[in-house]
XYZ file of C-alpha atoms in Angstrom:
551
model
C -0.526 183.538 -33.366
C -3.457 182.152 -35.547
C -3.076 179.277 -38.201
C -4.329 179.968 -41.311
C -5.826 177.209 -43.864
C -4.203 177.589 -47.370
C -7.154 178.467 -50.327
C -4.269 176.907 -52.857
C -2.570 173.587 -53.135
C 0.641 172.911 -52.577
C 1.995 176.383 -51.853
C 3.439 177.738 -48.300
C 1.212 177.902 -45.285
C 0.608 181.395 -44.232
C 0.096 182.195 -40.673
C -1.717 185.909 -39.306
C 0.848 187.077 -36.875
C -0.123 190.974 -35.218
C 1.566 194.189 -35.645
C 5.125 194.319 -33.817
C 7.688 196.168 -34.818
C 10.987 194.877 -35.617
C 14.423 196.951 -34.648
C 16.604 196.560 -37.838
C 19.481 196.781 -35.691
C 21.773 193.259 -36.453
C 20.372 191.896 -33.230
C 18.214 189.354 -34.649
C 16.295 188.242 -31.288
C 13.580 190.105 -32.418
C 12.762 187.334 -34.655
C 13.092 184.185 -32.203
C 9.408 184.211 -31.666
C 8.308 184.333 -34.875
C 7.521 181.097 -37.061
C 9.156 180.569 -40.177
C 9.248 179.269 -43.866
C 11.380 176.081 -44.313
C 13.404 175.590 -47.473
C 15.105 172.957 -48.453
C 18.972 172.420 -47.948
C 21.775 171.814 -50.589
C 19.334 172.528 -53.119
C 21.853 174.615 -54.408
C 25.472 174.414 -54.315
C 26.383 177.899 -53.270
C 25.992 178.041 -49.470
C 25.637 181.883 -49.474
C 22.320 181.563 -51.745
C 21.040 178.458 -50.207
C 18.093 179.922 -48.802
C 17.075 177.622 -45.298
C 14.164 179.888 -43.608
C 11.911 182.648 -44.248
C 10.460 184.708 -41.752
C 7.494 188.052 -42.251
C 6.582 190.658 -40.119
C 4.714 193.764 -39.914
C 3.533 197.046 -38.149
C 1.578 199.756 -39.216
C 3.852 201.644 -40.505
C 6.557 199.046 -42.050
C 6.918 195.396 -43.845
C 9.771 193.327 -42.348
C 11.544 189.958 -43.461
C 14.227 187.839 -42.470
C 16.085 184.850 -44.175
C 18.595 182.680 -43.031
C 21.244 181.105 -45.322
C 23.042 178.028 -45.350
C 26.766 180.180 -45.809
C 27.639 184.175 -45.603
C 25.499 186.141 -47.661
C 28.067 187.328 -50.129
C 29.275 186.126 -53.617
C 31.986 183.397 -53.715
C 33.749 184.971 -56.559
C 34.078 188.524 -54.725
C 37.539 190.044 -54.864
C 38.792 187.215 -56.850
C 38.515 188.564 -60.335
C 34.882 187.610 -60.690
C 32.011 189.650 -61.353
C 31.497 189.642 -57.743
C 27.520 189.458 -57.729
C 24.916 189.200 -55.085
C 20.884 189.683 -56.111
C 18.227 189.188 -53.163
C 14.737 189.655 -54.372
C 11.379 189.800 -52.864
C 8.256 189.061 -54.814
C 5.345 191.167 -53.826
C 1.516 190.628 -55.025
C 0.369 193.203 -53.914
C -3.121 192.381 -55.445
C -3.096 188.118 -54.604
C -4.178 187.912 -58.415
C -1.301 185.626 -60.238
C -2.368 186.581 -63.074
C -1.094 190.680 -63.045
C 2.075 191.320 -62.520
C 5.203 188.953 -64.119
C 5.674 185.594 -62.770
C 9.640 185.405 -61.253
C 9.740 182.306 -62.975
C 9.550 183.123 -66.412
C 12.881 185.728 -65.295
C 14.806 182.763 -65.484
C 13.434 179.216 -64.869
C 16.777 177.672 -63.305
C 16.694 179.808 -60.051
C 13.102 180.247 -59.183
C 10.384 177.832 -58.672
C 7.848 178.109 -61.668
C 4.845 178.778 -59.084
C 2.123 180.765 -59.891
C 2.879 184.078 -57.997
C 2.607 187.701 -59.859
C 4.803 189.760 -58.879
C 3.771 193.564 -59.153
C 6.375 194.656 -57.014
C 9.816 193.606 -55.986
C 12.100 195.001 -52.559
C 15.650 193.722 -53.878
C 19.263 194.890 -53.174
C 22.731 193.944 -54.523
C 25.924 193.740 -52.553
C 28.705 193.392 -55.011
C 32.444 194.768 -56.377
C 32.893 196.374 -59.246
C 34.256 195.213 -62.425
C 37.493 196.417 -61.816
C 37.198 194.654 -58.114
C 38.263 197.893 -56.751
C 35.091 199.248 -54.694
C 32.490 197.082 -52.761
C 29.226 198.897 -53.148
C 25.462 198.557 -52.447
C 22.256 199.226 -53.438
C 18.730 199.136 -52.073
C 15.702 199.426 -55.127
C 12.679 198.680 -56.360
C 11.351 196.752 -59.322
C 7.540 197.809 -60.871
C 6.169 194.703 -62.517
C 3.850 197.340 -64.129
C 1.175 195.767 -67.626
C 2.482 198.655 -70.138
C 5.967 199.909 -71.476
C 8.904 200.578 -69.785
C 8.611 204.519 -70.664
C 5.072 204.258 -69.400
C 5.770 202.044 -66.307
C 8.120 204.852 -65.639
C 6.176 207.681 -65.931
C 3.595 205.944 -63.518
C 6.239 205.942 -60.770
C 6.720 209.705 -61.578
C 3.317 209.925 -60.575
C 3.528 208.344 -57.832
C 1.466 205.532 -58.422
C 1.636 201.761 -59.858
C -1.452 200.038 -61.473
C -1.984 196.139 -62.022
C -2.297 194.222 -65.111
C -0.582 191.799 -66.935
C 3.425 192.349 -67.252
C 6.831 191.646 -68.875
C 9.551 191.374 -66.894
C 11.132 193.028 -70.147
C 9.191 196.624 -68.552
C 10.073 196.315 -64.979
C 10.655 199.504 -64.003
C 13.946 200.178 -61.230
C 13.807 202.840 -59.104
C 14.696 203.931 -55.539
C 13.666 206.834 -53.178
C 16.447 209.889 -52.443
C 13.909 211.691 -50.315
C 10.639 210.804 -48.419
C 9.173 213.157 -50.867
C 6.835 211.220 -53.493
C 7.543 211.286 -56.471
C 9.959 213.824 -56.422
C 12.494 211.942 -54.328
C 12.388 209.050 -57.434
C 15.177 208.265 -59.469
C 15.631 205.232 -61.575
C 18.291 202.896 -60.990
C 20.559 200.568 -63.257
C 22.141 197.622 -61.695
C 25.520 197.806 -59.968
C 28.569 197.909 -62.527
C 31.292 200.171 -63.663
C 29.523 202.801 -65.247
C 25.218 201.667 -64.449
C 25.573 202.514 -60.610
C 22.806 205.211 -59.535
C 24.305 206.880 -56.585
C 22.136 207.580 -53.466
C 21.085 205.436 -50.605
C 17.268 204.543 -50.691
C 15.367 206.372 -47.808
C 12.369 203.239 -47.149
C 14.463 200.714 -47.047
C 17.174 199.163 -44.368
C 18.945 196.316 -43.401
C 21.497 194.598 -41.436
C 23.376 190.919 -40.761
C 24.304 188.908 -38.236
C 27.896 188.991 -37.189
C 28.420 185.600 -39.525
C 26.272 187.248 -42.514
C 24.257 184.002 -42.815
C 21.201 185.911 -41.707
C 19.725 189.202 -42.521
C 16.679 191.279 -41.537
C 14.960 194.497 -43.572
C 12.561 196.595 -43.057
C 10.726 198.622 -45.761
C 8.136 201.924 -45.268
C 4.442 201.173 -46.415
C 5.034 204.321 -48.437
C 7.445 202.572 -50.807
C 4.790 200.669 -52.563
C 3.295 203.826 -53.586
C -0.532 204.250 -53.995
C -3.027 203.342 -56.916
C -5.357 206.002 -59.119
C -7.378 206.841 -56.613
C -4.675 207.481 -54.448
C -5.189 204.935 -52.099
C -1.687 203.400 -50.832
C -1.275 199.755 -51.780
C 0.383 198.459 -48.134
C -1.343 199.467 -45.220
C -3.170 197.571 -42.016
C -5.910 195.102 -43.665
C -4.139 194.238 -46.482
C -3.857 190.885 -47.362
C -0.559 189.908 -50.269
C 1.878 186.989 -51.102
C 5.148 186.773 -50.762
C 7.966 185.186 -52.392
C 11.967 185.413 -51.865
C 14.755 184.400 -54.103
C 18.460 184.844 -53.785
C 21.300 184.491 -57.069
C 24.632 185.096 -56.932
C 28.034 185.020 -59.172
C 29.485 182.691 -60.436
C 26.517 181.861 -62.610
C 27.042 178.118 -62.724
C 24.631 177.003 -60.314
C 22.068 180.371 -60.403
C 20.798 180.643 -56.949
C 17.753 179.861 -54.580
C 14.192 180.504 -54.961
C 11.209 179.555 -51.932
C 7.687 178.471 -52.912
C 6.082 181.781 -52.299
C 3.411 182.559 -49.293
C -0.171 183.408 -49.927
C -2.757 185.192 -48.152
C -0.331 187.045 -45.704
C -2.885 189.846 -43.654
C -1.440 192.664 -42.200
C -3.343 192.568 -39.341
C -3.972 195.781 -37.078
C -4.001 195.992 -33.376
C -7.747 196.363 -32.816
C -10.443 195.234 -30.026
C -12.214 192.034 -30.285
C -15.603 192.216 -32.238
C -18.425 191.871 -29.634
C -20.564 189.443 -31.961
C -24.211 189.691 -32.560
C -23.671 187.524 -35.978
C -21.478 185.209 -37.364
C -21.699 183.650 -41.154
C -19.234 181.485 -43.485
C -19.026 182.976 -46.878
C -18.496 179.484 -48.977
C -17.218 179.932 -52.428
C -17.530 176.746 -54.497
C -15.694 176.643 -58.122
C -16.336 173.456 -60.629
C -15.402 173.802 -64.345
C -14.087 176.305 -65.913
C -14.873 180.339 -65.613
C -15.292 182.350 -69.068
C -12.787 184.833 -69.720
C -14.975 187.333 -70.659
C -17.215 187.599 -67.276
C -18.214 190.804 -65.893
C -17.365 191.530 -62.307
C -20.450 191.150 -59.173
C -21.166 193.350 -56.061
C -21.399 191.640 -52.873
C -22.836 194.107 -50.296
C -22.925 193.497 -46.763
C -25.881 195.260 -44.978
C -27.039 196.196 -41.787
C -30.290 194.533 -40.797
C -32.192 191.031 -40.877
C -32.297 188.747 -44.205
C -35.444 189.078 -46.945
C -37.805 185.913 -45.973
C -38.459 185.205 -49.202
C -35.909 183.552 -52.088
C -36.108 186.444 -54.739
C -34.533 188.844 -55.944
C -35.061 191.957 -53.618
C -34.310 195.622 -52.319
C -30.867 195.532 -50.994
C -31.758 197.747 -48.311
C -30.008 198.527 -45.077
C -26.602 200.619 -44.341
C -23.903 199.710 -46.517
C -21.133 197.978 -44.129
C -19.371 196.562 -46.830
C -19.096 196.794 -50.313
C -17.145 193.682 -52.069
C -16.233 193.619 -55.449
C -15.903 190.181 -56.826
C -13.670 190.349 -60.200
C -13.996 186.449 -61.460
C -12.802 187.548 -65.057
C -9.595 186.304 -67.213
C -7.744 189.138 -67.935
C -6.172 187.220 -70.583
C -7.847 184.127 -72.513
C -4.639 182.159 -73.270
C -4.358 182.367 -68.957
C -7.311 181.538 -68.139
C -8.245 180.933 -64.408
C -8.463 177.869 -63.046
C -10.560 176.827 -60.186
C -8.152 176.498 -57.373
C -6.284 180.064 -58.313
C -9.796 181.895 -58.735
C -11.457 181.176 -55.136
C -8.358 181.952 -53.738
C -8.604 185.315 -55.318
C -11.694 186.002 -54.487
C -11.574 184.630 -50.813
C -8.613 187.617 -50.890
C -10.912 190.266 -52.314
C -13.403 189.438 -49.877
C -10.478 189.585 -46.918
C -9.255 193.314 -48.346
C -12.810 194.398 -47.842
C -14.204 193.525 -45.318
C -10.776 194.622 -43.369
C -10.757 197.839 -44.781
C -14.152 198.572 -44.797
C -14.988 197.179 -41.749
C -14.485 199.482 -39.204
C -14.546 198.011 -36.026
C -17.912 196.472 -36.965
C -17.245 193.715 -38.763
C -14.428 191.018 -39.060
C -13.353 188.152 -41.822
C -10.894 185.427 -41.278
C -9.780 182.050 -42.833
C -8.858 180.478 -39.835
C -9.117 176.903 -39.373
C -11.411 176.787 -42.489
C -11.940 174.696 -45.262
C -10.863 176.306 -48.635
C -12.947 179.030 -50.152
C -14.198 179.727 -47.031
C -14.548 183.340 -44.769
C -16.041 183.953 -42.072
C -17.404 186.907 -41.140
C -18.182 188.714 -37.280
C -20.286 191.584 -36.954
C -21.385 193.479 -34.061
C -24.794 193.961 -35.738
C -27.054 191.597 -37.419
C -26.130 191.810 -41.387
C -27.323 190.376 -44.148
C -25.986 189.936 -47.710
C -27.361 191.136 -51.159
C -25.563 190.463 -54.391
C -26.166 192.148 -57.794
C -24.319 192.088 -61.268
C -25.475 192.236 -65.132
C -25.043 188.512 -65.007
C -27.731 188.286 -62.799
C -29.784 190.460 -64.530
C -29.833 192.540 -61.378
C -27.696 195.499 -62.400
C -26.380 197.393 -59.220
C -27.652 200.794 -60.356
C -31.489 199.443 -60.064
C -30.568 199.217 -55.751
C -32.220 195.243 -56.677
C -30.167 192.259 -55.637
C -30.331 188.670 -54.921
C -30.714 187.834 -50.942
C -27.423 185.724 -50.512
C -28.254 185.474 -47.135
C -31.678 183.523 -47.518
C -30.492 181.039 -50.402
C -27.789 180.395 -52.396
C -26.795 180.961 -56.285
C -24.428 179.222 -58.642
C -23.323 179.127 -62.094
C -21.840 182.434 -62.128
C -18.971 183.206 -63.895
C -19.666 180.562 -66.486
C -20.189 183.011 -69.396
C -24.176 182.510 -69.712
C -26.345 184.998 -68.912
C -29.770 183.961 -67.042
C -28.607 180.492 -66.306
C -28.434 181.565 -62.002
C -30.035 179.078 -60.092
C -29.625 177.605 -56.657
C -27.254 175.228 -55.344
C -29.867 172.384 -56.604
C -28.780 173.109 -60.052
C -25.104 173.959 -59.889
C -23.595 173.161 -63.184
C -20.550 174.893 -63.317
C -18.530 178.502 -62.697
C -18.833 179.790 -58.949
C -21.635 179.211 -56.411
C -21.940 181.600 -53.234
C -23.436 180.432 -49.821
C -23.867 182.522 -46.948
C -24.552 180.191 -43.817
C -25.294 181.254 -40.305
C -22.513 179.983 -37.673
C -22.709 180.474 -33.883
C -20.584 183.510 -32.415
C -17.385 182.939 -30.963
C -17.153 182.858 -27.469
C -17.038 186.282 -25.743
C -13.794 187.197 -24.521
C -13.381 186.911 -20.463
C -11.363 189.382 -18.498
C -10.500 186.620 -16.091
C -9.909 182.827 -17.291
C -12.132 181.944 -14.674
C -14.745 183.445 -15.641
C -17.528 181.400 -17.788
C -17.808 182.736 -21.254
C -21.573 184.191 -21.887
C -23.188 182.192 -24.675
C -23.639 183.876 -28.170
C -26.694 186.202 -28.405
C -29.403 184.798 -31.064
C -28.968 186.554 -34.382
C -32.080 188.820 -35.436
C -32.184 186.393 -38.750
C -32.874 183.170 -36.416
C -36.411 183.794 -36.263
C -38.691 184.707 -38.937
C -41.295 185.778 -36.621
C -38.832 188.647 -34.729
C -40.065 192.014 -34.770
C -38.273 194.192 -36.950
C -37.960 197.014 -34.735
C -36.500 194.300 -31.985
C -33.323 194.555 -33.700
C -30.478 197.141 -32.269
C -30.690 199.251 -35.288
C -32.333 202.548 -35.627
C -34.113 203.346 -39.062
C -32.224 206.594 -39.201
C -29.085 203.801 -39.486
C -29.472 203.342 -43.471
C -28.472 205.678 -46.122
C -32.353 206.279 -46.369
C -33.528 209.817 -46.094
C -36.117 210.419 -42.795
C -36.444 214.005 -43.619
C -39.020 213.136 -45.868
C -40.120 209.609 -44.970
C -43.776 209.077 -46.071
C -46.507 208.220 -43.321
C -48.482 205.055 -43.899
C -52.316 206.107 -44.607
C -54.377 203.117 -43.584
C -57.772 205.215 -43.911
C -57.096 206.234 -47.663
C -59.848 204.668 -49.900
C -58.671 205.723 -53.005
C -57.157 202.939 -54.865
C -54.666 201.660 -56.059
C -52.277 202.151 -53.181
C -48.828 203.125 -54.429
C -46.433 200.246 -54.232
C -48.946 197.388 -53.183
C -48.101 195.798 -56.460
C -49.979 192.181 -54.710
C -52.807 193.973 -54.175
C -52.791 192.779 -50.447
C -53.574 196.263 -49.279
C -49.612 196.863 -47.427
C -46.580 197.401 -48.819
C -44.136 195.230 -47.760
C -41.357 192.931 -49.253
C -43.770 190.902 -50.541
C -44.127 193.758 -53.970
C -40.537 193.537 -54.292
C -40.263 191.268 -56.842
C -43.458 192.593 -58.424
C -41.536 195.629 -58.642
C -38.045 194.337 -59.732
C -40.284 193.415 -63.233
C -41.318 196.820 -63.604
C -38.208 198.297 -63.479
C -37.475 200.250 -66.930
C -40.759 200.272 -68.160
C -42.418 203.244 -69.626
C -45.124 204.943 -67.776
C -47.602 203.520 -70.071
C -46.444 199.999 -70.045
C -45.688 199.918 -66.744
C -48.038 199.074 -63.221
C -48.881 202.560 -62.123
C -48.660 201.330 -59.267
C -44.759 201.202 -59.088
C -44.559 204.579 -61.204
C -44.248 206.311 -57.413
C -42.441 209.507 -59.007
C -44.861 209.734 -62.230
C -42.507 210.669 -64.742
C -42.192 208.386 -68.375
C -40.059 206.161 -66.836
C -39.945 203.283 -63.492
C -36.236 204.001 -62.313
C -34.103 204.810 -59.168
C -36.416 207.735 -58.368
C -39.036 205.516 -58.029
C -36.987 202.723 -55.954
C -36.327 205.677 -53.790
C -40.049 206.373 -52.515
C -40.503 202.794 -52.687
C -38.006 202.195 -49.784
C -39.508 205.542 -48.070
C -42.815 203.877 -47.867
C -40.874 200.632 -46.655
C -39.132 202.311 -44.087
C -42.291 203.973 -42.773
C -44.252 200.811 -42.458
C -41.405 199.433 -40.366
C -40.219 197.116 -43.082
């Protein structure tokens, strides 16, 4: 079990626990080594609804979660001529952005804590009579917190997909699964009375008590959350979401229970410790405010050693990862504040770098300040960031070295206002800082962990071809790499835009001002493909004759 720091104030701890699968079977020892939420007791009259611990769990196949009540999980009014109801709800973020999704607490402000959780998804079922208190049925469902109309929510789920934006609980879309076959096996679902039961047991989801019914476990298929556009599924080993559980039952007096959600939950995979060759803390810093009309950045994570120089430059190297970093509002009268934005970027970074990383690379927040990641790799890295903000659209292959130095004010609306930490003003800043590897596992404990190899960035005066990369390792072609010609006398050489006689990173930014320029305007120097215009053909032979120089 690893602790994990919280990026947001005064919410629920979060801890990463591994993969283990959990036997919904009613024998609840399968849970005994686990740690828990704690909610308060007698914070609500109704023992069967008083909510006193929360527990999460996960393989890689399944989402499991536990409660324990302060009574029998039933309704108190059951079989007495009540309505005989019994709601238990969990909130899913799928995305960790508060701001998609409907907040529980605006479905009714008496039984859930107004925290700011959005809910894109709910897992709920209701264990209730009828009206006429004749038959005791159940139900197992689904709730889509989807951003557009109930009609279109719906016809989403027919496609077997749900998409993220800002909802109404008004539109939440109920449905449950007949078959494992998506979406065919979808039918919508009313909630449980005389004539709105949907027949049909749900096929993802299942659950049992203990013999006392104060405690309950489920367990719910990945596939139930369905998948986005692209058709990429939205739970699956990587993925990091929050969590929040509420419980309501009849009589209505006293409405039910709701916990203070958890953030930053990982579904963590089984995999082998990273053997590190480099370690770095990702610090994002917030201060102000963050205009709601900011466009997203690219933080790419590359194989190779840092630019020496604090410019903007070629983001060259393998792509290892490729973070998108989506700082914007989505709505101005909700506008981010600092606190809720790093934690939702210190998530997108955590989805990406798990996802992407392959066995290569690692992030955690573990014992870490807020707004901080670290990242392991088993090769040296380095990181390159680009965005219109910048000036340094994506497209161009030019970025700024995030590795080497630092830039802030991002985010804050104005466009060429980047600087380095030394003139922070406001919006986001992004460090990348160098940290010493973790200690290499042991197969014995008495064994004396080796220290941490030197990273190929510690030393400017390292050898490029020192480090355990291969040129053919980037997304460069070598079919055609160019051959350096130091005996050429012709003049000038093609991408010395110095004039030192080499090409090197030095004409980087040199060339980064050319870019765009007509062939007549332009150095002819940088014009390596000489047609009318200085553009990615050109950045193309320009890493070429990098890549043959050993750069």
């Amino acid at each position: 079990m690893t602790w994990i720091l919280l990026v947001l104030a005064g919410i629920q701890p979060s801890w990463a626990e591994p993969a283990r699968t959990i036997l919904i079977d009613g024998d609840l020892s399968d849970w005994e080594d686990i740690p828990g939420y704690s909610d308060p007791s007698e914070d609500i009259t109704k023992p069967g609804t008083d909510i006193l611990e929360f527990k999460i769990a996960h393989d890689e196949t399944h989402l499991y979660y536990y409660s324990r009540h302060a009574g029998p999980i039933v309704s108190e009014d059951a079989g007495t001529g009540g309505q005989g109801r019994y709601y238990y709800l969990l909130f899913i973020d799928l995305d960790n952005n508060p701001l998609t999704g409907f907040n529980p607490a605006t479905t009714d402000p008496e039984c859930y804590d107004p925290v700011s959780l959005g809910c894109d998804l709910e897992f709920e079922f209701e264990r209730d009579w009828n009206d006429a208190q004749t038959l005791y049925v159940y139900q197992y469902f689904y709730g889509y917190g989807g951003p557009r109309s109930l009609f279109l929510n719906q016809s989403d789920l027919l496609q077997g997909l749900i998409r993220f934006g800002p909802a109404d609980y008004d539109n939440k879309a109920q449905f449950k699964f007949l078959t494992e076959s998506i979406p065919s096996g979808i039918v919508f679902t009313d909630d449980i009375r005389r004539s709105g039961y949907t027949p049909g047991t749900d096929v993802f989801m299942t659950q049992e008590f203990s013999p006392d019914m104060t405690e309950c476990e489920i367990g719910v298929d990945f596939r139930a959350a369905l998948k986005d556009s692209m058709g990429n599924p939205h739970l699956h080993i990587g993925k990091t979401i929050s969590v929040g559980l509420a419980c309501e039952s009849s009589p209505w007096a006293d409405c039910g229970d709701g916990m203070t959600p958890v953030f930053n939950y990982v579904l963590e995979g089984a995999q082998e410790p990273i053997e590190c060759a480099q370690s770095a803390d990702l610090v994002i810093d917030c201060s102000g405010v963050v205009a709601s009309e900011t466009r997203t950045l690219r933080l790419k994570l590359l194989a190779g050693s840092a630019p020496l120089e604090c410019t903007s430059t070629l983001c060259a190297g393998a792509t290892l990862v490729d973070i998108t970093l989506d700082c914007a509002s989505p709505e101005p009268e909700t506008p981010f504040d600092c606190a809720t934005l790093t934690g939702v970027l210190v998530s997108q970074v955590l989805d990406a770098v798990q996802t992407q990383g392959g066995g290569t690379l690692a992030a955690t927040i573990q014992s870490l300040p807020p707004g901080t990641v670290r990242i392991v790799s088993s090769v040296p890295f380095h990181a390159c960031l680009c965005g219109e903000e910048l000036g340094l659209p994506c497209a161009g292959g030019i970025g700024w070295p995030l590795s080497t130095c630092a830039v802030s004010n991002l985010c804050d609306g104005v466009d060429g206002n980047e600087d380095t930490l030394l003139g922070f003003t406001g919006g986001l800043s992004l460090t990348l800082l160098d940290v010493a590897c973790p200690p290499t596992p042991t197969p014995s404990e008495t064994e004396t962990p080796i220290p941490p190899t030197p990273t190929a960035t510690s030393s400017p005066s390292e050898s490029p071809t020192e480090t355990p990369l291969e040129p053919t390792s980037t997304p460069m072609p070598t079919e055609t790499e160019l051959e350096p010609t130091p005996t050429m006398t012709s003049t000038p050489i093609p991408g010395d835009l110095n004039a030192d006689e080499v090409v090197d990173f030095f004409d980087l930014f040199a060339f980064s001002k050319e870019w765009k320029k007509s062939e007549d305007s332009g150095d002819p120097r940088a014009d390596l493909h000489d047609d009318p215009e200085i553009d990615s053909k050109d950045l193309l032979l320009f890493q070429m004759i990098l890549l043959s120089q050993g750069q």
